[in-house]
mmCIF file of C-alpha atoms and ligand atoms in Angstrom:
data_model
loop_
_atom_site.group_PDB
_atom_site.id
_atom_site.type_symbol
_atom_site.label_atom_id
_atom_site.label_comp_id
_atom_site.label_asym_id
_atom_site.label_seq_id
_atom_site.Cartn_x
_atom_site.Cartn_y
_atom_site.Cartn_z
ATOM 1 C CA MET A 355 -4.567 -65.546 -4.167
ATOM 2 C CA GLY A 356 -7.854 -63.985 -2.553
ATOM 3 C CA THR A 357 -8.188 -60.705 -1.271
ATOM 4 C CA LEU A 358 -10.799 -59.505 1.493
ATOM 5 C CA LYS A 359 -11.471 -55.625 1.065
ATOM 6 C CA ILE A 360 -13.457 -54.045 3.799
ATOM 7 C CA GLU A 361 -14.256 -50.264 3.569
ATOM 8 C CA ASN A 362 -15.864 -47.829 5.971
ATOM 9 C CA LEU A 363 -18.057 -50.519 7.509
ATOM 10 C CA ASN A 364 -20.473 -49.087 10.038
ATOM 11 C CA LYS A 365 -23.049 -50.636 12.415
ATOM 12 C CA THR A 366 -24.944 -49.193 15.240
ATOM 13 C CA TYR A 367 -27.455 -51.471 17.065
ATOM 14 C CA PRO A 368 -30.980 -50.124 18.011
ATOM 15 C CA ASN A 369 -30.044 -49.654 21.378
ATOM 16 C CA GLY A 370 -27.398 -47.057 20.250
ATOM 17 C CA VAL A 371 -24.234 -49.084 20.683
ATOM 18 C CA LYS A 372 -21.897 -48.209 17.632
ATOM 19 C CA ALA A 373 -20.261 -51.830 17.231
ATOM 20 C CA LEU A 374 -18.464 -51.115 13.833
ATOM 21 C CA ASP A 375 -17.124 -47.474 13.609
ATOM 22 C CA ASN A 376 -15.574 -46.984 10.005
ATOM 23 C CA VAL A 377 -13.896 -50.246 9.864
ATOM 24 C CA SER A 378 -11.577 -50.407 6.726
ATOM 25 C CA ILE A 379 -9.222 -53.452 6.350
ATOM 26 C CA GLU A 380 -7.579 -55.386 3.497
ATOM 27 C CA ILE A 381 -6.624 -59.047 4.021
ATOM 28 C CA SER A 382 -5.035 -61.653 1.774
ATOM 29 C CA ASN A 383 -4.398 -65.402 1.991
ATOM 30 C CA GLY A 384 -3.261 -66.916 5.333
ATOM 31 C CA MET A 385 -4.319 -66.657 8.708
ATOM 32 C CA PHE A 386 -5.464 -63.182 9.831
ATOM 33 C CA GLY A 387 -6.166 -62.652 13.653
ATOM 34 C CA LEU A 388 -8.384 -60.062 14.869
ATOM 35 C CA LEU A 389 -7.658 -59.384 18.592
ATOM 36 C CA GLY A 390 -10.020 -57.441 20.822
ATOM 37 C CA PRO A 391 -11.436 -57.393 24.336
ATOM 38 C CA ASN A 392 -14.956 -58.391 24.648
ATOM 39 C CA GLY A 393 -17.400 -56.062 23.434
ATOM 40 C CA ALA A 394 -14.763 -54.712 20.858
ATOM 41 C CA GLY A 395 -17.194 -55.545 17.812
ATOM 42 C CA LYS A 396 -15.334 -58.568 16.579
ATOM 43 C CA SER A 397 -18.398 -60.706 16.339
ATOM 44 C CA SER A 398 -20.283 -58.140 14.822
ATOM 45 C CA LEU A 399 -17.802 -57.912 12.048
ATOM 46 C CA MET A 400 -17.684 -61.667 11.592
ATOM 47 C CA ARG A 401 -21.329 -61.873 11.486
ATOM 48 C CA THR A 402 -21.505 -59.094 8.992
ATOM 49 C CA LEU A 403 -18.874 -60.757 6.629
ATOM 50 C CA ALA A 404 -20.612 -64.053 7.211
ATOM 51 C CA THR A 405 -23.677 -62.293 5.756
ATOM 52 C CA LEU A 406 -25.592 -63.234 9.061
ATOM 53 C CA GLN A 407 -26.202 -59.410 9.833
ATOM 54 C CA GLU A 408 -26.449 -56.313 7.669
ATOM 55 C CA ALA A 409 -24.270 -53.245 8.035
ATOM 56 C CA ASP A 410 -25.639 -49.773 8.149
ATOM 57 C CA SER A 411 -23.167 -48.258 5.457
ATOM 58 C CA GLY A 412 -19.745 -49.193 3.900
ATOM 59 C CA SER A 413 -18.690 -52.285 1.509
ATOM 60 C CA ALA A 414 -17.149 -55.396 1.745
ATOM 61 C CA PHE A 415 -15.788 -57.446 -1.367
ATOM 62 C CA LEU A 416 -14.108 -60.887 -1.483
ATOM 63 C CA ASP A 417 -12.256 -60.389 -4.743
ATOM 64 C CA ASP A 418 -15.240 -59.597 -7.003
ATOM 65 C CA ILE A 419 -18.253 -60.783 -4.604
ATOM 66 C CA ASP A 420 -20.114 -57.816 -3.319
ATOM 67 C CA ILE A 421 -20.560 -59.470 0.161
ATOM 68 C CA LEU A 422 -23.150 -56.914 1.416
ATOM 69 C CA ASN A 423 -25.232 -56.736 -1.773
ATOM 70 C CA ASN A 424 -24.933 -60.122 -2.924
ATOM 71 C CA PRO A 425 -24.797 -62.519 0.141
ATOM 72 C CA SER A 426 -25.709 -65.650 -1.586
ATOM 73 C CA GLU A 427 -22.635 -65.671 -3.788
ATOM 74 C CA LEU A 428 -20.612 -65.178 -0.795
ATOM 75 C CA ARG A 429 -22.129 -67.912 0.948
ATOM 76 C CA LYS A 430 -21.071 -70.431 -1.884
ATOM 77 C CA VAL A 431 -17.456 -69.743 -1.054
ATOM 78 C CA LEU A 432 -17.765 -69.365 2.808
ATOM 79 C CA GLY A 433 -16.916 -71.562 5.609
ATOM 80 C CA TYR A 434 -18.023 -70.413 8.986
ATOM 81 C CA LEU A 435 -17.318 -71.795 12.553
ATOM 82 C CA PRO A 436 -19.331 -69.907 14.929
ATOM 83 C CA GLN A 437 -18.136 -69.449 18.631
ATOM 84 C CA GLU A 438 -20.045 -72.641 19.838
ATOM 85 C CA PHE A 439 -20.439 -75.395 17.248
ATOM 86 C CA GLY A 440 -23.471 -76.751 19.074
ATOM 87 C CA VAL A 441 -24.862 -80.070 18.112
ATOM 88 C CA TYR A 442 -28.087 -80.984 19.949
ATOM 89 C CA ALA A 443 -29.488 -84.026 18.053
ATOM 90 C CA LYS A 444 -27.848 -87.431 18.516
ATOM 91 C CA ILE A 445 -26.096 -87.713 15.375
ATOM 92 C CA THR A 446 -22.689 -89.242 14.289
ATOM 93 C CA ALA A 447 -19.875 -87.181 12.888
ATOM 94 C CA TYR A 448 -20.277 -88.982 9.611
ATOM 95 C CA GLN A 449 -24.121 -88.140 9.534
ATOM 96 C CA LEU A 450 -23.478 -84.488 10.613
ATOM 97 C CA LEU A 451 -21.074 -83.897 7.944
ATOM 98 C CA ASP A 452 -22.770 -85.906 5.470
ATOM 99 C CA HIS A 453 -26.075 -83.700 6.146
ATOM 100 C CA MET A 454 -24.246 -80.525 5.762
ATOM 101 C CA ALA A 455 -22.720 -81.285 2.499
ATOM 102 C CA VAL A 456 -26.426 -82.033 1.174
ATOM 103 C CA LEU A 457 -27.288 -78.675 2.569
ATOM 104 C CA LYS A 458 -24.021 -77.246 0.751
ATOM 105 C CA GLY A 459 -25.435 -78.607 -2.404
ATOM 106 C CA ILE A 460 -23.206 -81.662 -2.854
ATOM 107 C CA SER A 461 -26.040 -84.070 -4.185
ATOM 108 C CA ASN A 462 -23.915 -86.750 -5.906
ATOM 109 C CA ASN A 463 -23.683 -89.720 -3.251
ATOM 110 C CA LYS A 464 -20.408 -90.918 -4.112
ATOM 111 C CA GLU A 465 -18.764 -87.543 -4.223
ATOM 112 C CA ARG A 466 -20.179 -86.796 -0.892
ATOM 113 C CA LYS A 467 -19.047 -89.831 0.660
ATOM 114 C CA GLU A 468 -15.781 -89.289 -0.805
ATOM 115 C CA LEU A 469 -15.571 -85.940 0.527
ATOM 116 C CA VAL A 470 -16.917 -86.607 4.008
ATOM 117 C CA ASN A 471 -14.391 -89.325 4.571
ATOM 118 C CA TYR A 472 -11.725 -87.096 3.437
ATOM 119 C CA LEU A 473 -12.835 -84.315 5.947
ATOM 120 C CA LEU A 474 -12.988 -86.600 8.777
ATOM 121 C CA GLN A 475 -9.389 -87.903 8.169
ATOM 122 C CA LYS A 476 -8.298 -84.250 7.555
ATOM 123 C CA VAL A 477 -9.454 -83.541 11.318
ATOM 124 C CA ASN A 478 -8.446 -86.747 12.569
ATOM 125 C CA LEU A 479 -12.002 -87.955 13.535
ATOM 126 C CA TYR A 480 -12.229 -90.865 10.977
ATOM 127 C CA ASP A 481 -11.834 -93.380 13.811
ATOM 128 C CA LYS A 482 -14.741 -91.584 15.772
ATOM 129 C CA ARG A 483 -17.003 -90.924 12.775
ATOM 130 C CA ASN A 484 -19.740 -93.418 13.544
ATOM 131 C CA LYS A 485 -19.741 -92.004 17.278
ATOM 132 C CA SER A 486 -22.259 -89.338 18.440
ATOM 133 C CA VAL A 487 -21.139 -86.009 18.174
ATOM 134 C CA LYS A 488 -22.975 -84.963 21.449
ATOM 135 C CA GLY A 489 -20.292 -87.189 23.331
ATOM 136 C CA PHE A 490 -17.235 -85.454 21.995
ATOM 137 C CA SER A 491 -15.138 -83.188 23.975
ATOM 138 C CA GLY A 492 -14.839 -79.579 23.364
ATOM 139 C CA GLY A 493 -11.722 -79.930 20.904
ATOM 140 C CA MET A 494 -13.377 -82.536 19.011
ATOM 141 C CA LYS A 495 -16.571 -80.614 18.574
ATOM 142 C CA GLN A 496 -14.246 -77.632 17.335
ATOM 143 C CA ARG A 497 -12.772 -80.077 14.788
ATOM 144 C CA VAL A 498 -16.116 -81.343 13.458
ATOM 145 C CA GLY A 499 -16.952 -77.542 13.117
ATOM 146 C CA ILE A 500 -13.748 -76.958 11.097
ATOM 147 C CA ALA A 501 -14.576 -80.146 8.820
ATOM 148 C CA GLN A 502 -18.091 -78.615 8.272
ATOM 149 C CA ALA A 503 -16.522 -75.276 7.471
ATOM 150 C CA LEU A 504 -14.320 -76.835 4.728
ATOM 151 C CA ILE A 505 -17.064 -78.217 2.809
ATOM 152 C CA GLY A 506 -17.431 -76.871 -0.586
ATOM 153 C CA SER A 507 -13.659 -75.556 -0.955
ATOM 154 C CA PRO A 508 -14.238 -72.251 0.575
ATOM 155 C CA LYS A 509 -12.160 -69.088 -0.342
ATOM 156 C CA LEU A 510 -12.905 -67.439 3.032
ATOM 157 C CA ILE A 511 -13.138 -68.961 6.362
ATOM 158 C CA ILE A 512 -14.363 -67.302 9.512
ATOM 159 C CA VAL A 513 -13.677 -68.566 12.892
ATOM 160 C CA ASP A 514 -15.245 -66.977 15.832
ATOM 161 C CA GLU A 515 -13.509 -67.169 19.217
ATOM 162 C CA PRO A 516 -12.489 -71.043 18.456
ATOM 163 C CA THR A 517 -10.340 -71.722 21.347
ATOM 164 C CA ALA A 518 -12.311 -70.418 24.386
ATOM 165 C CA GLY A 519 -13.504 -73.857 25.707
ATOM 166 C CA LEU A 520 -10.316 -75.931 24.939
ATOM 167 C CA ASP A 521 -7.823 -77.349 27.099
ATOM 168 C CA PRO A 522 -4.181 -76.708 25.947
ATOM 169 C CA GLY A 523 -3.789 -80.007 24.116
ATOM 170 C CA GLU A 524 -6.877 -79.588 22.223
ATOM 171 C CA ARG A 525 -5.955 -75.937 21.552
ATOM 172 C CA ASN A 526 -2.623 -77.076 20.015
ATOM 173 C CA ARG A 527 -4.386 -79.599 17.903
ATOM 174 C CA PHE A 528 -6.740 -77.024 16.583
ATOM 175 C CA HIS A 529 -4.220 -74.758 15.903
ATOM 176 C CA ASN A 530 -2.279 -77.179 13.660
ATOM 177 C CA LEU A 531 -5.120 -77.898 11.813
ATOM 178 C CA LEU A 532 -5.883 -74.391 11.071
ATOM 179 C CA ALA A 533 -2.539 -73.708 10.173
ATOM 180 C CA ASP A 534 -2.669 -76.581 7.853
ATOM 181 C CA VAL A 535 -5.723 -75.433 5.764
ATOM 182 C CA ALA A 536 -4.601 -71.665 6.014
ATOM 183 C CA GLN A 537 -2.427 -71.995 2.954
ATOM 184 C CA ASP A 538 -4.855 -71.793 0.213
ATOM 185 C CA VAL A 539 -7.689 -69.663 1.744
ATOM 186 C CA ILE A 540 -8.354 -66.642 4.029
ATOM 187 C CA ILE A 541 -8.846 -67.604 7.456
ATOM 188 C CA LEU A 542 -10.241 -64.967 9.699
ATOM 189 C CA LEU A 543 -9.830 -65.634 13.344
ATOM 190 C CA SER A 544 -11.322 -63.722 15.983
ATOM 191 C CA THR A 545 -10.055 -63.982 19.490
ATOM 192 C CA HIS A 546 -9.334 -62.294 22.805
ATOM 193 C CA ILE A 547 -6.492 -64.625 23.477
ATOM 194 C CA VAL A 548 -3.362 -62.815 22.700
ATOM 195 C CA ASP A 549 -1.564 -66.235 22.193
ATOM 196 C CA ASP A 550 -3.791 -67.381 19.657
ATOM 197 C CA VAL A 551 -2.611 -64.590 17.246
ATOM 198 C CA LYS A 552 1.133 -65.039 18.409
ATOM 199 C CA GLU A 553 1.228 -68.740 17.331
ATOM 200 C CA LEU A 554 -0.926 -68.446 14.307
ATOM 201 C CA CYS A 555 -1.001 -65.193 12.572
ATOM 202 C CA SER A 556 1.491 -63.352 10.140
ATOM 203 C CA ASN A 557 -1.043 -60.439 10.122
ATOM 204 C CA PHE A 558 -3.369 -58.971 12.585
ATOM 205 C CA ALA A 559 -5.527 -56.347 13.642
ATOM 206 C CA VAL A 560 -6.536 -55.018 17.020
ATOM 207 C CA MET A 561 -10.122 -53.780 17.442
ATOM 208 C CA ASN A 562 -11.320 -51.607 20.248
ATOM 209 C CA GLN A 563 -14.880 -50.100 20.712
ATOM 210 C CA GLY A 564 -15.792 -50.723 17.185
ATOM 211 C CA GLU A 565 -12.553 -49.377 15.715
ATOM 212 C CA ILE A 566 -9.515 -50.844 14.113
ATOM 213 C CA VAL A 567 -6.618 -49.443 16.272
ATOM 214 C CA TYR A 568 -3.797 -51.504 14.858
ATOM 215 C CA HIS A 569 -2.993 -53.521 11.687
ATOM 216 C CA GLY A 570 -0.083 -55.084 10.807
ATOM 217 C CA THR A 571 2.445 -57.889 11.763
ATOM 218 C CA PRO A 572 3.032 -58.934 15.487
ATOM 219 C CA ASP A 573 6.678 -58.025 15.148
ATOM 220 C CA ASN A 574 6.075 -54.645 13.740
ATOM 221 C CA ALA A 575 3.601 -53.938 16.641
ATOM 222 C CA ILE A 576 6.280 -55.219 19.423
ATOM 223 C CA ASN A 577 8.887 -52.956 17.573
ATOM 224 C CA GLN A 578 6.674 -49.819 17.969
ATOM 225 C CA ILE A 579 6.648 -50.130 21.733
ATOM 226 C CA LYS A 580 10.373 -51.339 22.128
ATOM 227 C CA GLY A 581 11.878 -49.572 24.939
ATOM 228 C CA LYS A 582 8.716 -48.110 26.262
ATOM 229 C CA VAL A 583 7.520 -50.811 28.346
ATOM 230 C CA TRP A 584 8.708 -50.762 32.146
ATOM 231 C CA GLN A 585 8.130 -53.388 34.885
ATOM 232 C CA LYS A 586 8.031 -53.127 38.443
ATOM 233 C CA GLN A 587 6.792 -55.350 41.331
ATOM 234 C CA ILE A 588 4.722 -53.424 43.972
ATOM 235 C CA GLU A 589 2.807 -54.204 47.043
ATOM 236 C CA ARG A 590 -0.925 -54.608 46.617
ATOM 237 C CA ASP A 591 -1.716 -51.174 48.434
ATOM 238 C CA GLU A 592 0.511 -49.499 46.027
ATOM 239 C CA LEU A 593 -1.512 -50.325 42.882
ATOM 240 C CA ALA A 594 -4.026 -47.598 42.855
ATOM 241 C CA ASN A 595 -1.472 -44.739 43.410
ATOM 242 C CA HIS A 596 0.600 -46.203 40.546
ATOM 243 C CA GLN A 597 -2.413 -46.601 38.199
ATOM 244 C CA GLU A 598 -2.819 -42.946 38.907
ATOM 245 C CA LYS A 599 0.845 -41.801 38.252
ATOM 246 C CA PHE A 600 1.553 -43.846 35.354
ATOM 247 C CA GLU A 601 0.090 -45.348 31.988
ATOM 248 C CA VAL A 602 -0.386 -48.899 33.393
ATOM 249 C CA ILE A 603 -0.834 -51.407 30.747
ATOM 250 C CA SER A 604 -1.352 -54.437 32.794
ATOM 251 C CA ASP A 605 -1.022 -55.775 36.480
ATOM 252 C CA LYS A 606 -0.544 -59.346 37.088
ATOM 253 C CA MET A 607 0.054 -61.275 40.413
ATOM 254 C CA ILE A 608 3.327 -63.133 40.597
ATOM 255 C CA ALA A 609 4.028 -65.193 43.657
ATOM 256 C CA GLY A 610 1.222 -63.107 45.596
ATOM 257 C CA LYS A 611 2.396 -59.705 44.634
ATOM 258 C CA PRO A 612 1.373 -57.377 41.533
ATOM 259 C CA VAL A 613 3.757 -56.739 38.828
ATOM 260 C CA ILE A 614 2.804 -54.015 36.579
ATOM 261 C CA HIS A 615 3.753 -52.994 33.181
ATOM 262 C CA ILE A 616 3.653 -49.393 32.254
ATOM 263 C CA TYR A 617 4.009 -47.491 28.938
ATOM 264 C CA SER A 618 6.481 -44.628 29.087
ATOM 265 C CA GLU A 619 8.450 -42.932 26.477
ATOM 266 C CA THR A 620 11.659 -42.450 28.934
ATOM 267 C CA SER A 621 12.685 -44.081 31.979
ATOM 268 C CA PRO A 622 9.943 -43.672 34.717
ATOM 269 C CA GLY A 623 12.524 -44.300 37.450
ATOM 270 C CA GLU A 624 11.138 -45.266 40.842
ATOM 271 C CA GLY A 625 12.412 -49.001 40.576
ATOM 272 C CA PHE A 626 10.980 -49.578 37.229
ATOM 273 C CA THR A 627 13.194 -51.930 34.749
ATOM 274 C CA ALA A 628 12.816 -51.996 31.085
ATOM 275 C CA VAL A 629 11.282 -55.321 29.706
ATOM 276 C CA PRO A 630 11.255 -56.364 26.232
ATOM 277 C CA PRO A 631 7.608 -55.890 24.956
ATOM 278 C CA ASN A 632 5.442 -58.877 23.925
ATOM 279 C CA LEU A 633 2.283 -59.241 22.203
ATOM 280 C CA GLU A 634 0.201 -58.861 25.291
ATOM 281 C CA ASP A 635 1.771 -55.335 26.060
ATOM 282 C CA VAL A 636 0.777 -54.445 22.449
ATOM 283 C CA PHE A 637 -2.914 -55.583 22.903
ATOM 284 C CA PHE A 638 -3.175 -53.545 26.421
ATOM 285 C CA THR A 639 -1.434 -50.596 25.072
ATOM 286 C CA LYS A 640 -3.787 -50.332 21.980
ATOM 287 C CA THR A 641 -7.100 -51.003 23.929
ATOM 288 C CA LYS A 642 -6.519 -49.816 27.448
ATOM 289 C CA LEU A 643 -4.528 -46.544 26.966
ATOM 290 C CA ASN A 644 -5.731 -43.589 25.052
ATOM 291 C CA LEU A 645 -2.352 -42.823 23.749
ATOM 292 C CA THR A 646 -1.796 -40.703 20.604
ATOM 293 C CA SER A 647 1.906 -41.274 20.520
ATOM 294 C CA VAL A 648 0.797 -44.877 19.532
ATOM 295 C CA PRO A 649 0.491 -45.080 15.777
ATOM 296 C CA THR A 650 -2.442 -47.297 14.716
ATOM 297 C CA VAL A 651 -0.589 -48.746 11.481
HETATM 298 P P1 LIG B 1481 -17.101 -58.941 20.547
HETATM 299 O O1 LIG B 1481 -17.284 -60.061 19.560
HETATM 300 O O2 LIG B 1481 -15.658 -58.099 20.404
HETATM 301 O O3 LIG B 1481 -17.201 -59.319 21.972
HETATM 302 P P2 LIG B 1481 -19.542 -57.673 19.669
HETATM 303 O O4 LIG B 1481 -19.664 -57.702 18.029
HETATM 304 O O5 LIG B 1481 -20.165 -58.963 20.339
HETATM 305 O O6 LIG B 1481 -18.116 -57.489 20.515
HETATM 306 O O7 LIG B 1481 -20.222 -56.630 20.563
HETATM 307 C C1 LIG B 1481 -19.964 -55.155 20.182
HETATM 308 C C2 LIG B 1481 -20.812 -54.239 21.055
HETATM 309 O O8 LIG B 1481 -22.122 -54.590 20.533
HETATM 310 C C3 LIG B 1481 -20.941 -54.649 22.604
HETATM 311 O O9 LIG B 1481 -21.011 -53.485 23.162
HETATM 312 C C4 LIG B 1481 -22.180 -55.555 22.527
HETATM 313 O O10 LIG B 1481 -22.857 -55.251 23.812
HETATM 314 C C5 LIG B 1481 -23.095 -54.852 21.435
HETATM 315 N N1 LIG B 1481 -23.824 -55.825 20.729
HETATM 316 C C6 LIG B 1481 -23.701 -57.129 19.965
HETATM 317 N N2 LIG B 1481 -24.761 -57.405 19.515
HETATM 318 C C7 LIG B 1481 -25.761 -56.655 19.836
HETATM 319 C C8 LIG B 1481 -27.289 -56.744 19.500
HETATM 320 N N3 LIG B 1481 -27.676 -57.627 18.797
HETATM 321 N N4 LIG B 1481 -27.981 -55.889 19.857
HETATM 322 C C9 LIG B 1481 -27.399 -54.638 20.691
HETATM 323 N N5 LIG B 1481 -26.141 -54.600 21.197
HETATM 324 C C10 LIG B 1481 -25.220 -55.458 20.386
#
């Protein structure tokens, strides 16, 4: 059972943007979701943990490995799948994984061949092993990405916005694959897609403007705002007025008319009905509203 312990991590870029603002979090085996809008600081955190960039201060440990001061130790047990697993050269799935395995230090030919074939089977690409990765669909490329992230029995796998370009079927297959490998390792999954977290993660955190604004289970997060989310269908020209008057969490067009969700401790009246909150309401409550009444943990 591994533990990733991050304490007081800070990062300000030379342009003055504070991307990580005293980030502290502890994560154990399984799939952990890091949810936040674009610009929240998710990639900055992922890249720091993947030892691709340095923090200004703070600490991060994977069990007894000091990630910030001993990046080469961490890299031995790290699998990293970047946002886009780009493949530019004309190379087959087999050749690519074989090459990555060489880079990870697996020099024994027989051992490497067995590993590559095992991984190809695991990500369901064995039949396509001799086809060029360049011609693969987005989902297939991501599966090659996961296969390469699994080389060398990693203890920590970092996956940055993995489902962005995938169609629903590909996304499903990718989710199943992640859930399958998550049992024995820590998988850190960064995403701005609420459903990714809902479907996959037993624990998650919400990040906004460099800070962790929630950390816990999806169920607890939903329970926190139970009875406080209200819905109303309005006319388009009423939107601005409602935004001024209420804590609007979200507005969605349904059959051409905006349906708004607002956060309110008590009934707001005016044609609102209470709705059972979902994870999307949690996400927007934590990231859009500046509510002191909503606890962060
Ligand atoms: P996310 O992954 O949640 O979209 P990022 O970590 O990419 O967030 O970005 C957090 C903030 O830091 C954003 O305001 C972004 O513009 C800024 N940022 C990210 N990388 C750099 C960089 N290399 N130099 C300057 N600013 C950056």
